[in-house]
Coordinates of N, CA and C and ligand atoms in Angstrom, one line a residue:
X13 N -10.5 13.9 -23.6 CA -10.1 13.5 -22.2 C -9.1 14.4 -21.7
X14 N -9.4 15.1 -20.8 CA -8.6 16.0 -20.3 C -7.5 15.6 -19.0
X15 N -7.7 15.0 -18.2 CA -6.8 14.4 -17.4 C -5.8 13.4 -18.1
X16 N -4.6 12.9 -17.2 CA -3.7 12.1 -17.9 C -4.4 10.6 -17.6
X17 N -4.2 9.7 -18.7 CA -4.7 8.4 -18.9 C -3.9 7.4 -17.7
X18 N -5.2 6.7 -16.9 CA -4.2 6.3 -15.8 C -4.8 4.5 -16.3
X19 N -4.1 3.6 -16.4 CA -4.2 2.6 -16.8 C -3.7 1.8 -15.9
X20 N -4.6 0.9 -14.7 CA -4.0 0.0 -13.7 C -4.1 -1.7 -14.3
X21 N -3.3 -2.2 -13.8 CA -3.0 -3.8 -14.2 C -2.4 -4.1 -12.7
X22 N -3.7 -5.0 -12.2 CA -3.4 -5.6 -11.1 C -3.3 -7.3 -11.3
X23 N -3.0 -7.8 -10.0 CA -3.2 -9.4 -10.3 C -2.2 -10.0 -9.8
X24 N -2.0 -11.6 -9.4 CA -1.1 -12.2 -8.7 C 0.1 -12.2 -9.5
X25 N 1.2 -12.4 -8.7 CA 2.6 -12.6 -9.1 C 2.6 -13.9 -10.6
X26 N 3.5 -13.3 -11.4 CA 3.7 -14.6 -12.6 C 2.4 -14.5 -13.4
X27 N 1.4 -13.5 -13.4 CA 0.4 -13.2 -14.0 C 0.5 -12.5 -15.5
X28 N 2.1 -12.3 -15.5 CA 2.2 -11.9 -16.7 C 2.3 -9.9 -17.2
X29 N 2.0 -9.8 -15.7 CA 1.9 -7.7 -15.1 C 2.8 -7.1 -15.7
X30 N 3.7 -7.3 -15.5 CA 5.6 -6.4 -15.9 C 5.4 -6.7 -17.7
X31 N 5.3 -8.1 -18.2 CA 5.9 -7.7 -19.6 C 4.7 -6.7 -20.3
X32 N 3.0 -7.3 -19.8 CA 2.1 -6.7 -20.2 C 2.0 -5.1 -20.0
X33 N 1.9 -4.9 -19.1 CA 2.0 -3.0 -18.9 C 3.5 -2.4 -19.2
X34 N 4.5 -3.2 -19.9 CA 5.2 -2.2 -20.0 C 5.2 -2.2 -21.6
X35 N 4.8 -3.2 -22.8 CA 4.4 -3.6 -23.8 C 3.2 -2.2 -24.0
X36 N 2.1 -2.2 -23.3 CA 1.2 -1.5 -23.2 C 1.6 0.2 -23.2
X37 N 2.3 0.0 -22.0 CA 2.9 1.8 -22.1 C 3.8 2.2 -23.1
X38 N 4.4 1.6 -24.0 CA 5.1 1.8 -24.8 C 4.5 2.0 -25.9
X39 N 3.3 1.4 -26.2 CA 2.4 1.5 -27.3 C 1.9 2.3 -27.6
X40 N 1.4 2.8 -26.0 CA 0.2 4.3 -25.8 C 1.5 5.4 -25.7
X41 N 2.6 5.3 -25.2 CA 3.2 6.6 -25.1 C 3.4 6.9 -23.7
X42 N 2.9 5.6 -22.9 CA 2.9 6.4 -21.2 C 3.6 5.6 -20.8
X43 N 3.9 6.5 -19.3 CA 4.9 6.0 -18.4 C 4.9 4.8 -17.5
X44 N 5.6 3.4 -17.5 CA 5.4 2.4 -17.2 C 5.7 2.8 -15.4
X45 N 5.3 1.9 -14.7 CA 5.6 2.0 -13.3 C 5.3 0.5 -12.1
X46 N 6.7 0.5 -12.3 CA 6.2 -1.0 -11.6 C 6.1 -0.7 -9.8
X47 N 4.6 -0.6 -8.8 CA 4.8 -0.4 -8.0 C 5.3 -1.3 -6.9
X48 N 5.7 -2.7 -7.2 CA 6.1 -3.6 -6.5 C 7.0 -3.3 -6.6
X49 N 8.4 -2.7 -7.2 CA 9.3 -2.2 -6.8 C 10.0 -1.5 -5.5
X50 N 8.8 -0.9 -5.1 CA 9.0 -0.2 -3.7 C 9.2 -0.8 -2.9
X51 N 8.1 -1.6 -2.2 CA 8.1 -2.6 -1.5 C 9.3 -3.5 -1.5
X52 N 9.6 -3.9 -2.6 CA 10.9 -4.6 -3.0 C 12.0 -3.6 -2.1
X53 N 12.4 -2.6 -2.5 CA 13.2 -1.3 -2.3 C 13.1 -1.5 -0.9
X54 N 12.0 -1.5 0.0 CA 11.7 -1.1 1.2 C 12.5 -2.9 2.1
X55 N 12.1 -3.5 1.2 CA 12.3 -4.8 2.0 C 13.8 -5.2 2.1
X56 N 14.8 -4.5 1.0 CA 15.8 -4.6 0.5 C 16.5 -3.5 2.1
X57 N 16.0 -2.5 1.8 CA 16.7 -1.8 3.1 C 16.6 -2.2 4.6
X58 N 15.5 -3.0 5.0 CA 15.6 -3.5 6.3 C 16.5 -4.9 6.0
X59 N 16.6 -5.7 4.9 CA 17.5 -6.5 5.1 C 19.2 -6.3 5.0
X60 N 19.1 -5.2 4.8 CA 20.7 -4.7 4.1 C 21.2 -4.1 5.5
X61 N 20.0 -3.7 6.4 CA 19.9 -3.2 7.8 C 20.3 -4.1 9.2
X62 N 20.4 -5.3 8.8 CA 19.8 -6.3 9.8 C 19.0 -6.6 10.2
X63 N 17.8 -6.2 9.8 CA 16.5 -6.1 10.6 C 15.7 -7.6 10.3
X64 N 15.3 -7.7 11.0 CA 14.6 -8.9 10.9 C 12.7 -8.9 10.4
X65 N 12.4 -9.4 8.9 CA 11.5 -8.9 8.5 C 10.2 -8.8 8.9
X66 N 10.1 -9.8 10.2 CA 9.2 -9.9 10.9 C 9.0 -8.9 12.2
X67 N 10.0 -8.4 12.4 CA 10.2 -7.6 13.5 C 9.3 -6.5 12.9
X68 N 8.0 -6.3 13.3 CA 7.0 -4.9 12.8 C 7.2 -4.0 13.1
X69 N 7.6 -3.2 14.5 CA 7.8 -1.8 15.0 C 9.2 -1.2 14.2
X70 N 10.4 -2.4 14.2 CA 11.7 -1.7 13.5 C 11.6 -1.8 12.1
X71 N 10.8 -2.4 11.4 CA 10.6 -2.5 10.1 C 9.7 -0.8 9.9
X72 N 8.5 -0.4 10.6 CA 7.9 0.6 10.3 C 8.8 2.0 10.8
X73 N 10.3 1.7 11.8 CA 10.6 2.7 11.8 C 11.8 2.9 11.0
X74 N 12.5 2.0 10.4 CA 13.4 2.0 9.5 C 12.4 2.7 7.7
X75 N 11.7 2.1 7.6 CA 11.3 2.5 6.3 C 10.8 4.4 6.3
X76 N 10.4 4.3 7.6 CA 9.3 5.7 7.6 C 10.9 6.9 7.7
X77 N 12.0 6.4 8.2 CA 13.3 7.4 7.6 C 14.0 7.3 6.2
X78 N 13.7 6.3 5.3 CA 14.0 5.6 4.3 C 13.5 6.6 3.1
X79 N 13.8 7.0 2.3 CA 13.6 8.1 0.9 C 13.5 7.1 -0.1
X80 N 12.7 6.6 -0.6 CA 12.6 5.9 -1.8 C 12.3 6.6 -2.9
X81 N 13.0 6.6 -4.2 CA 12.7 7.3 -5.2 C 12.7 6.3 -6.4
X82 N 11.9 6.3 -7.8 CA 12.1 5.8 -9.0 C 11.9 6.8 -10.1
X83 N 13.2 6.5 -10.8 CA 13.2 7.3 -11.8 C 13.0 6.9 -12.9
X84 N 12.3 6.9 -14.2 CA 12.6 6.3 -15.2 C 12.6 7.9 -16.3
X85 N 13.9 7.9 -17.1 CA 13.9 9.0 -18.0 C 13.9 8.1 -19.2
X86 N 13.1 7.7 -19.8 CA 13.0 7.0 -21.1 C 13.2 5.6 -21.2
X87 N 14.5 5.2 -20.3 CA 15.0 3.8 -20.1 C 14.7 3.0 -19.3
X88 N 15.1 1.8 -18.9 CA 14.6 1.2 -18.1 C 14.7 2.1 -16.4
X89 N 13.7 2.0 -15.9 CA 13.2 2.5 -14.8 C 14.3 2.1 -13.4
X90 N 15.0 3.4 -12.7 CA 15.5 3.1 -11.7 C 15.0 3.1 -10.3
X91 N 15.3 1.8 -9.4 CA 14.6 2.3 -8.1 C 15.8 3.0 -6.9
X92 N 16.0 4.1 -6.3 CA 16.8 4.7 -5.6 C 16.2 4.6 -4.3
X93 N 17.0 4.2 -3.5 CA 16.7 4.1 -2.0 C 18.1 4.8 -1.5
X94 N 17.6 6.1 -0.6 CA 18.5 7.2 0.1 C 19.5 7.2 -1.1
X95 N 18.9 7.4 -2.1 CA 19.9 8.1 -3.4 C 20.8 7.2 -3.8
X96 N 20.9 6.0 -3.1 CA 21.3 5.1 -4.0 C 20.8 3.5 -4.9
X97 N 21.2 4.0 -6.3 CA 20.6 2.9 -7.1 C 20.7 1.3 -6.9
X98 N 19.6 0.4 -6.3 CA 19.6 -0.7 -5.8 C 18.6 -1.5 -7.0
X99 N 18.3 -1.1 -8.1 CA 17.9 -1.5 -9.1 C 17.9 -3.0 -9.2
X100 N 19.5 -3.8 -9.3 CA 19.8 -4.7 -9.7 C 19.6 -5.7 -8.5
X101 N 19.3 -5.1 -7.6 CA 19.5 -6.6 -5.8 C 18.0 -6.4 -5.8
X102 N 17.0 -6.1 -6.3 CA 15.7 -6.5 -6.2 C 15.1 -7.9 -6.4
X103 N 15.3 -8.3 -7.1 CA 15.1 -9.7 -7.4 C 15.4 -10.9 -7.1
X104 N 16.3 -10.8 -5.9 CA 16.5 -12.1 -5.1 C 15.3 -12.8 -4.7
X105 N 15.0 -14.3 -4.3 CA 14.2 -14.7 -3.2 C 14.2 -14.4 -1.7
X106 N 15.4 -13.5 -1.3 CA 15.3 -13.2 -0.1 C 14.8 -11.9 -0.1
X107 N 14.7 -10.8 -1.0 CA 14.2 -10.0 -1.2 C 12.8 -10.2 -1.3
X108 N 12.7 -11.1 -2.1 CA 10.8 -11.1 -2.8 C 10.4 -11.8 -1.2
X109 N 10.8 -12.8 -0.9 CA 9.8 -12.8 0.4 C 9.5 -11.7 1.3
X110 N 10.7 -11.2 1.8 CA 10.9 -10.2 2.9 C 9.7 -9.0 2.1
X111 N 9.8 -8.6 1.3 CA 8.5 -7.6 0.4 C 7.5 -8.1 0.8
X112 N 7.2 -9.3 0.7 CA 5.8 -9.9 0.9 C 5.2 -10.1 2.1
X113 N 5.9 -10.0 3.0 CA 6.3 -9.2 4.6 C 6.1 -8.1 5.2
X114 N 7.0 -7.4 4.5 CA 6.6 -5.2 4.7 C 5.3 -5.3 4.5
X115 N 5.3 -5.7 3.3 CA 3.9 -4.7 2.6 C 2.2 -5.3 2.8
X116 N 2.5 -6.3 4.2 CA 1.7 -5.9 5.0 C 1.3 -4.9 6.0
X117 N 1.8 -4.7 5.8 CA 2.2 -3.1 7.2 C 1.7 -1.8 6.9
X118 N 0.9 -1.6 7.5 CA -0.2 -0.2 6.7 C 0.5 1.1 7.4
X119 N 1.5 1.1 7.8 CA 2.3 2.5 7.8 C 3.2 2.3 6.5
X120 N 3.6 1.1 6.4 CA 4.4 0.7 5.3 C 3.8 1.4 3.8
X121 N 2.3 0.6 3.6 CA 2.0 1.0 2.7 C 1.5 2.2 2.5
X122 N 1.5 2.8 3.5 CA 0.8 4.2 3.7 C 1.8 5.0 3.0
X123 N 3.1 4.6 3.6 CA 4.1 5.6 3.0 C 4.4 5.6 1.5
X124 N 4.5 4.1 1.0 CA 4.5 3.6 -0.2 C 3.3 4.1 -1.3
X125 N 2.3 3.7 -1.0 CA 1.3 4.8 -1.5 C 1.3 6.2 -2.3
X126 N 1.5 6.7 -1.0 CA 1.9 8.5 -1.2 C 3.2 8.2 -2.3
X127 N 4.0 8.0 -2.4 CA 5.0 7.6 -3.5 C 4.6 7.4 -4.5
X128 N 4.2 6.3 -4.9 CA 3.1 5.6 -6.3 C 2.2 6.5 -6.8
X129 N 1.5 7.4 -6.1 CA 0.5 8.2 -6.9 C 1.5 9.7 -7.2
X130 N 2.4 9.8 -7.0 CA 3.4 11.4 -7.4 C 3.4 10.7 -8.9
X131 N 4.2 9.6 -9.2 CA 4.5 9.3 -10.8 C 3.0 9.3 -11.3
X132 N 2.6 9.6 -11.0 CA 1.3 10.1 -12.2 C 0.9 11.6 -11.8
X133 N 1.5 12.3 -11.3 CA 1.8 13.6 -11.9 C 1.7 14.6 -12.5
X134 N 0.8 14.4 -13.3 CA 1.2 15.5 -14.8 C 0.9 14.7 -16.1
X135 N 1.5 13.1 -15.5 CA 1.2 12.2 -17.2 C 0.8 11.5 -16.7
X136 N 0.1 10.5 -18.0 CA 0.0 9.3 -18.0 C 0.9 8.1 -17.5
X137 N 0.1 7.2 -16.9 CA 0.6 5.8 -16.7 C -0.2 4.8 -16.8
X138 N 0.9 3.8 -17.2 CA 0.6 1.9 -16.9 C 1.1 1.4 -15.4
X139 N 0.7 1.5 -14.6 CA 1.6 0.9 -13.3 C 0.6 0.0 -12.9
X140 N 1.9 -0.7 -12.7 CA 0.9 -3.0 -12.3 C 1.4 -2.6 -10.6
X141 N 0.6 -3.6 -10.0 CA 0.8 -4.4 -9.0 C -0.5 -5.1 -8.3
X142 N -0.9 -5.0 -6.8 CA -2.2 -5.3 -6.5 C -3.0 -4.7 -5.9
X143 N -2.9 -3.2 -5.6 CA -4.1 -2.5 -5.3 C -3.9 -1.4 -5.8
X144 N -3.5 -1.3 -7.4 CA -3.5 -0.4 -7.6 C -4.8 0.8 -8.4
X145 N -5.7 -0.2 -8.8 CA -7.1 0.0 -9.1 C -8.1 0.4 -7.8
X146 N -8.0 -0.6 -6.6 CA -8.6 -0.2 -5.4 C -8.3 0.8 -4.9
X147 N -6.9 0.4 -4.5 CA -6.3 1.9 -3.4 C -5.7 2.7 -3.7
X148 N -4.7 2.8 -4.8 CA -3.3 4.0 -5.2 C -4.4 4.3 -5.9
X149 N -5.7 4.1 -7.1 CA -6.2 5.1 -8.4 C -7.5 4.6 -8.4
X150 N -8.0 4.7 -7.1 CA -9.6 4.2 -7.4 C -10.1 4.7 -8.9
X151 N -9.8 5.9 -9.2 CA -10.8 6.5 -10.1 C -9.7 6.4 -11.4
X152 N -8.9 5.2 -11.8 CA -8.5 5.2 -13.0 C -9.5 5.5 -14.1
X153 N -9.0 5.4 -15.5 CA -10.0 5.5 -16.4 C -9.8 4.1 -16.8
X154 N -9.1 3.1 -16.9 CA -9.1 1.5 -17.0 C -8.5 0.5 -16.3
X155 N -9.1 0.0 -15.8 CA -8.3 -1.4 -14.8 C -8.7 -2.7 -15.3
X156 N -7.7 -3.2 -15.5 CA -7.1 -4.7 -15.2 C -7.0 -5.3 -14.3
X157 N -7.3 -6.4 -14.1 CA -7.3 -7.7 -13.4 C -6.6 -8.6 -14.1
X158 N -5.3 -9.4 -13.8 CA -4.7 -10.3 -15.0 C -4.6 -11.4 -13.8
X159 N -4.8 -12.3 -14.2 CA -4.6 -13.8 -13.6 C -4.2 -15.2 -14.5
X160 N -3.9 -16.1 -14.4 CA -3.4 -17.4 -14.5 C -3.2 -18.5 -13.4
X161 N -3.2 -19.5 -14.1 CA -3.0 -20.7 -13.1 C -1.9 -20.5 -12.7
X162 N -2.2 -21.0 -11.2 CA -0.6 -20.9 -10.4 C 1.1 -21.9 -11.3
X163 N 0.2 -23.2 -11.8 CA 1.3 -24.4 -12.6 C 1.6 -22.9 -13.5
X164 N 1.2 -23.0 -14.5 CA 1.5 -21.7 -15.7 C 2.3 -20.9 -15.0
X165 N 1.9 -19.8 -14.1 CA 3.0 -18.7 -13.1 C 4.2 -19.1 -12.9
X166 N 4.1 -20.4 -12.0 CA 5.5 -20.9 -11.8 C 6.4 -21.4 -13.2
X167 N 5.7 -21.8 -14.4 CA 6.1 -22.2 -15.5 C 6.9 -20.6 -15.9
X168 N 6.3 -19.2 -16.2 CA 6.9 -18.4 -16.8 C 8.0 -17.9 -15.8
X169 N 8.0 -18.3 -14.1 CA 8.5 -17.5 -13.4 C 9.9 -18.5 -13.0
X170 N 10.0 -19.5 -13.6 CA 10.9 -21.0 -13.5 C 11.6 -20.0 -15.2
X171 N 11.3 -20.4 -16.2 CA 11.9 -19.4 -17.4 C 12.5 -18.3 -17.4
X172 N 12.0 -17.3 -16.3 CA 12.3 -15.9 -15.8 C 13.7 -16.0 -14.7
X173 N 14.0 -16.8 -14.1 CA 14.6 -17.5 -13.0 C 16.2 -17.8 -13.7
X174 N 15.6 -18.9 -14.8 CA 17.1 -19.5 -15.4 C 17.5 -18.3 -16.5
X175 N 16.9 -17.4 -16.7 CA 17.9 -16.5 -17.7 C 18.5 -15.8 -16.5
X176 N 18.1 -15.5 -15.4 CA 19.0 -14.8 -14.7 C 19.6 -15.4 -13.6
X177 N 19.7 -16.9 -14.4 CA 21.1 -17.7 -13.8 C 20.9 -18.2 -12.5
X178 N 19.3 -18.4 -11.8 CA 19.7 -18.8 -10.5 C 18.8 -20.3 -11.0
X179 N 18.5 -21.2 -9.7 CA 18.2 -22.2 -10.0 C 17.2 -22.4 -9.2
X180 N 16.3 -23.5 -9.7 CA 15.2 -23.9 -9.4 C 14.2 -24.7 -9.6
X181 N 12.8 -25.4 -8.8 CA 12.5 -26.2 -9.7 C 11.3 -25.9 -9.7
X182 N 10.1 -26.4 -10.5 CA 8.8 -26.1 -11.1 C 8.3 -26.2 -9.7
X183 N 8.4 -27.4 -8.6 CA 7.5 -27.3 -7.5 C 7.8 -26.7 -6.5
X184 N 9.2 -26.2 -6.3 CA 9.3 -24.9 -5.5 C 9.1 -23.6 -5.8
X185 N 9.2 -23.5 -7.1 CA 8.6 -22.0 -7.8 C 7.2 -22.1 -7.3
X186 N 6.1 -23.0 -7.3 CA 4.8 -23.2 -7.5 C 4.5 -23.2 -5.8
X187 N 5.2 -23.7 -4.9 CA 5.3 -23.4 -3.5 C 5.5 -22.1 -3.5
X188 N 6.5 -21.4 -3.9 CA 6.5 -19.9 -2.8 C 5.3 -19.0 -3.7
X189 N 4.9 -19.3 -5.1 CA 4.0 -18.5 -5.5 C 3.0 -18.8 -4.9
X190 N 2.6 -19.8 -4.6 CA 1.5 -20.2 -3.9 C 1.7 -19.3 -2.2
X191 N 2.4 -19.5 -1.6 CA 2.6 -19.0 -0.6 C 2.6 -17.4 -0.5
X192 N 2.9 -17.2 -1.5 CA 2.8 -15.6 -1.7 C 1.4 -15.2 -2.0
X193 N 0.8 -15.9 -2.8 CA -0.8 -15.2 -3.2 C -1.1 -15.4 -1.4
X194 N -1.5 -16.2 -0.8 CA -1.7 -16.8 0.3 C -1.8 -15.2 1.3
X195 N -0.2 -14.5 1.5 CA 0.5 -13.6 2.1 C -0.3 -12.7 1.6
X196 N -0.1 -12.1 0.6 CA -0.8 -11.1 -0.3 C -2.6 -11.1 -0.4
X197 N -3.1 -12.8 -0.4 CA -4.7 -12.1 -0.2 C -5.1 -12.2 1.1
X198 N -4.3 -12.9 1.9 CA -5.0 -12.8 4.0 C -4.6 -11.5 4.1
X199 N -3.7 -10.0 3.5 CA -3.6 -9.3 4.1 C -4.7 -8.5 4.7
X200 N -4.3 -7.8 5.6 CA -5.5 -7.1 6.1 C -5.6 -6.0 5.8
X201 N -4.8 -5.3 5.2 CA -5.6 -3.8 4.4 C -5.1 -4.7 3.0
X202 N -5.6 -3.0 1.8 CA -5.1 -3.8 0.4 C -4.7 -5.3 -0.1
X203 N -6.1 -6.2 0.7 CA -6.1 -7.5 0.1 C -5.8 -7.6 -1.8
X204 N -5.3 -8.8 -2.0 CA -5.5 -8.3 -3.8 C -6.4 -9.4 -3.9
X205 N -7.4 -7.9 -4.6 CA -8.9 -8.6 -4.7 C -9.1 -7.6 -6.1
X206 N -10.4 -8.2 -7.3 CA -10.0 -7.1 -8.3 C -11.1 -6.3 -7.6
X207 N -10.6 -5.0 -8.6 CA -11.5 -3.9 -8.4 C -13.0 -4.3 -9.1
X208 N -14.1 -3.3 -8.4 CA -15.1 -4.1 -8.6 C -15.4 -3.5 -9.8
X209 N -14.7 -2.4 -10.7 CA -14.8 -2.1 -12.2 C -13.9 -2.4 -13.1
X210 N -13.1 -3.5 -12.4 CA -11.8 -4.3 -13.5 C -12.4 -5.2 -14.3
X211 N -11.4 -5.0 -15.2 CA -12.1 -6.2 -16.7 C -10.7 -7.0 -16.4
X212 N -11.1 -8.4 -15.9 CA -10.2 -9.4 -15.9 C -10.0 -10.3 -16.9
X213 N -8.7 -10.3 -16.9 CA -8.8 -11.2 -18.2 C -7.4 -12.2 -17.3
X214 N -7.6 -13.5 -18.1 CA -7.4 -14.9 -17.7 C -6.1 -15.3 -18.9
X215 N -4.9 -15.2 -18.5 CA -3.8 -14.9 -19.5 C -3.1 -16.6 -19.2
X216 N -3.8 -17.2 -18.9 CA -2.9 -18.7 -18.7 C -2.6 -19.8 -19.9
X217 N -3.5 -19.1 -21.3 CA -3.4 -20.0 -22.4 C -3.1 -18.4 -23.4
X218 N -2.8 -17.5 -23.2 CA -2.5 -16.2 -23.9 C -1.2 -15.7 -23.6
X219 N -0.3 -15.4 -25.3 CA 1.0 -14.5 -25.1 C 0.9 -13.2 -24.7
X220 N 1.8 -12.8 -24.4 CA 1.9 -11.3 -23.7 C 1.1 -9.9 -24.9
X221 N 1.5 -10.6 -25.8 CA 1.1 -9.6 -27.4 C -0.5 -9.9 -27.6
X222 N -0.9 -11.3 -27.2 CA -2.3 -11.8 -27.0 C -3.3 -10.4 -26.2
X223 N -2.9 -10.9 -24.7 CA -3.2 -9.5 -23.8 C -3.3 -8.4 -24.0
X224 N -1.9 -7.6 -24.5 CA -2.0 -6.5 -25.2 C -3.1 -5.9 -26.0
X225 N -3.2 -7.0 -27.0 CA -4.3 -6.4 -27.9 C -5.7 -6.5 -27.7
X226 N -6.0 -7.6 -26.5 CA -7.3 -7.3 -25.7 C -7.5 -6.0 -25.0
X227 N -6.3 -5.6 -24.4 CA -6.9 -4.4 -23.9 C -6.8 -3.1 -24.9
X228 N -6.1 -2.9 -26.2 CA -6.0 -2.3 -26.7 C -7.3 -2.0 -27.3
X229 N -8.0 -3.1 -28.0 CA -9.1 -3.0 -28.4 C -10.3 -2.7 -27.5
X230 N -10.1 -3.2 -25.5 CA -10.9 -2.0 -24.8 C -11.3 -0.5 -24.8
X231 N -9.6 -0.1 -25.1 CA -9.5 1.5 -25.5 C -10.0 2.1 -26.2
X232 N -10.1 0.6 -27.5 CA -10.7 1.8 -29.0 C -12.0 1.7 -28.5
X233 N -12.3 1.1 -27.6 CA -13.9 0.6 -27.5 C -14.6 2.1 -26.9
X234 N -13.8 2.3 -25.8 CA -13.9 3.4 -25.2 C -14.0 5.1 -25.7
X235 N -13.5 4.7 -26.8 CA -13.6 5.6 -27.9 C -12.6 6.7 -27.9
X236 N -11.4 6.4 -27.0 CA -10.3 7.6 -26.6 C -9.6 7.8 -27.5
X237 N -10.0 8.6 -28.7 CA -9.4 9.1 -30.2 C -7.6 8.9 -30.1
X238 N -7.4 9.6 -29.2 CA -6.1 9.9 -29.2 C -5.3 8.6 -29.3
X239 N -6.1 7.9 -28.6 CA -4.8 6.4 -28.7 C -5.5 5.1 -29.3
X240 N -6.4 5.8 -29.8 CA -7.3 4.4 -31.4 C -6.4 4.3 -32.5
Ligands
LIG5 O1 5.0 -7.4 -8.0 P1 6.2 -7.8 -7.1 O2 6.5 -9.3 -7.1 O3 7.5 -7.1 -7.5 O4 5.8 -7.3 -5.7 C1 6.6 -7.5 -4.5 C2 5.8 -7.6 -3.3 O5 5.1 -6.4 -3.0 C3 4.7 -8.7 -3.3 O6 4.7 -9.5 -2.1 C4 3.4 -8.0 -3.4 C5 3.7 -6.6 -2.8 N1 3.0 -5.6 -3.5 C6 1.9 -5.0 -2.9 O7 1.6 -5.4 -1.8 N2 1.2 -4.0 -3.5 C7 1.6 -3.6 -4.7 N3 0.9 -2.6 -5.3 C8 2.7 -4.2 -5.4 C9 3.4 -5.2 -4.8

């Protein structure tokens, strides 16, 4: 195989994406890339802006002067907006809605796009989100589709929630995920829908190491010496 191995993992929020593809890329040797970060990044600077997330024309002109960069040199992956590291304010709930927001906006994702496909580059990647099999790598060499019950999602994303100290409860976690798939598949461009050559797999009664080794054994199936 002469090109760099491009390995997409799409699928709803709390599907299990982040621990699985970054498990995955560590295994094979390639570069993990979480593209919901951007979006994150992008939604972070119109709120940091005043901008109001719904306001469409100042959201698409604020982002389209906005320099988003991610770096990851071995360690955990940085996201840099106008060169400065906002890594750690990603993760809010006022963040994750406002994302879920932008990144309907097809200048938005236009721009975001062209970003996501530069990290594959030269090398290999794992990079999750939801169109990344469709739109950012039609022509991967493997895609994923990861899914689970929404109760389950809010179950790992309620667990994910209290290690980093904020608070919550199972039916409000299960409300905004639910409201998010909702946001995320009415969109009107890059619906998340799987690709129509994704092998989906259904992670709602499987650990993260479960996963892994399903798709690992895709690989050997495929017969790609190098990483059997
Ligand atoms: O995966 P995440 O929760 O960090 O994604 C944040 C938001 O960005 C979410 O609303 C979905 C959106 N997103 C997208 O539209 N396309 C991607 N490739 C990745 C994320």
């Amino acid at each position: 195989m002469s090109d760099p191995l491009i390995i997409t993992i799409d699928g709803p929020a709390g599907a299990g994406k982040s621990t699985v593809a970054q498990k995955l890329a560590a295994r094979l040797g390639l570069t993990y890339v979480d593209s919901g970060a951007t979006y994150r990044a992008a939604a972070l600077k119109v709120l940091e802006a005043g901008i109001d997330p719904h306001d469409e024309p100042a959201v698409v002109r604020l982002v389209s002067q906005t320099n988003v960069r991610v770096e990851s040199n071995g360690g955990e992956p940085r996201v840099l907006i106008d060169g400065v590291d906002v890594t750690a304010r990603l993760r809010t709930p006022e963040v994750t809605l406002a994302a879920a927001l932008v990144s309907r906006l097809p200048e938005v994702r236009a721009k975001l796009i062209q970003i996501q496909r530069t990290f594959a580059q030269g090398r290999g990647v794992v990079m999750e989100g939801r169109d990344i099999g469709t739109v950012v790598f039609p022509h991967a060499q493997l895609k994923i589709f990861l899914k689970a019950d929404v109760e389950e999602r809010a179950r790992r994303r309620l667990k994910q929630d209290s290690h980093d100290g904020r608070e919550a409860t199972l039916e409000k976690t299960a409300y905004e995920i639910g409201r998010r798939d909702q946001l995320d598949a009415e969109r009107k461009i890059s619906p998340l829908t799987p690709a129509a050559d994704a092998i989906e797999i259904d992670s709602t009664h499987l650990q993260a190491d479960q996963v892994v080794g399903q798709i690992l054994d895709l690989i050997k199936k495929k017969g790609w010496a190098e990483f059997a």
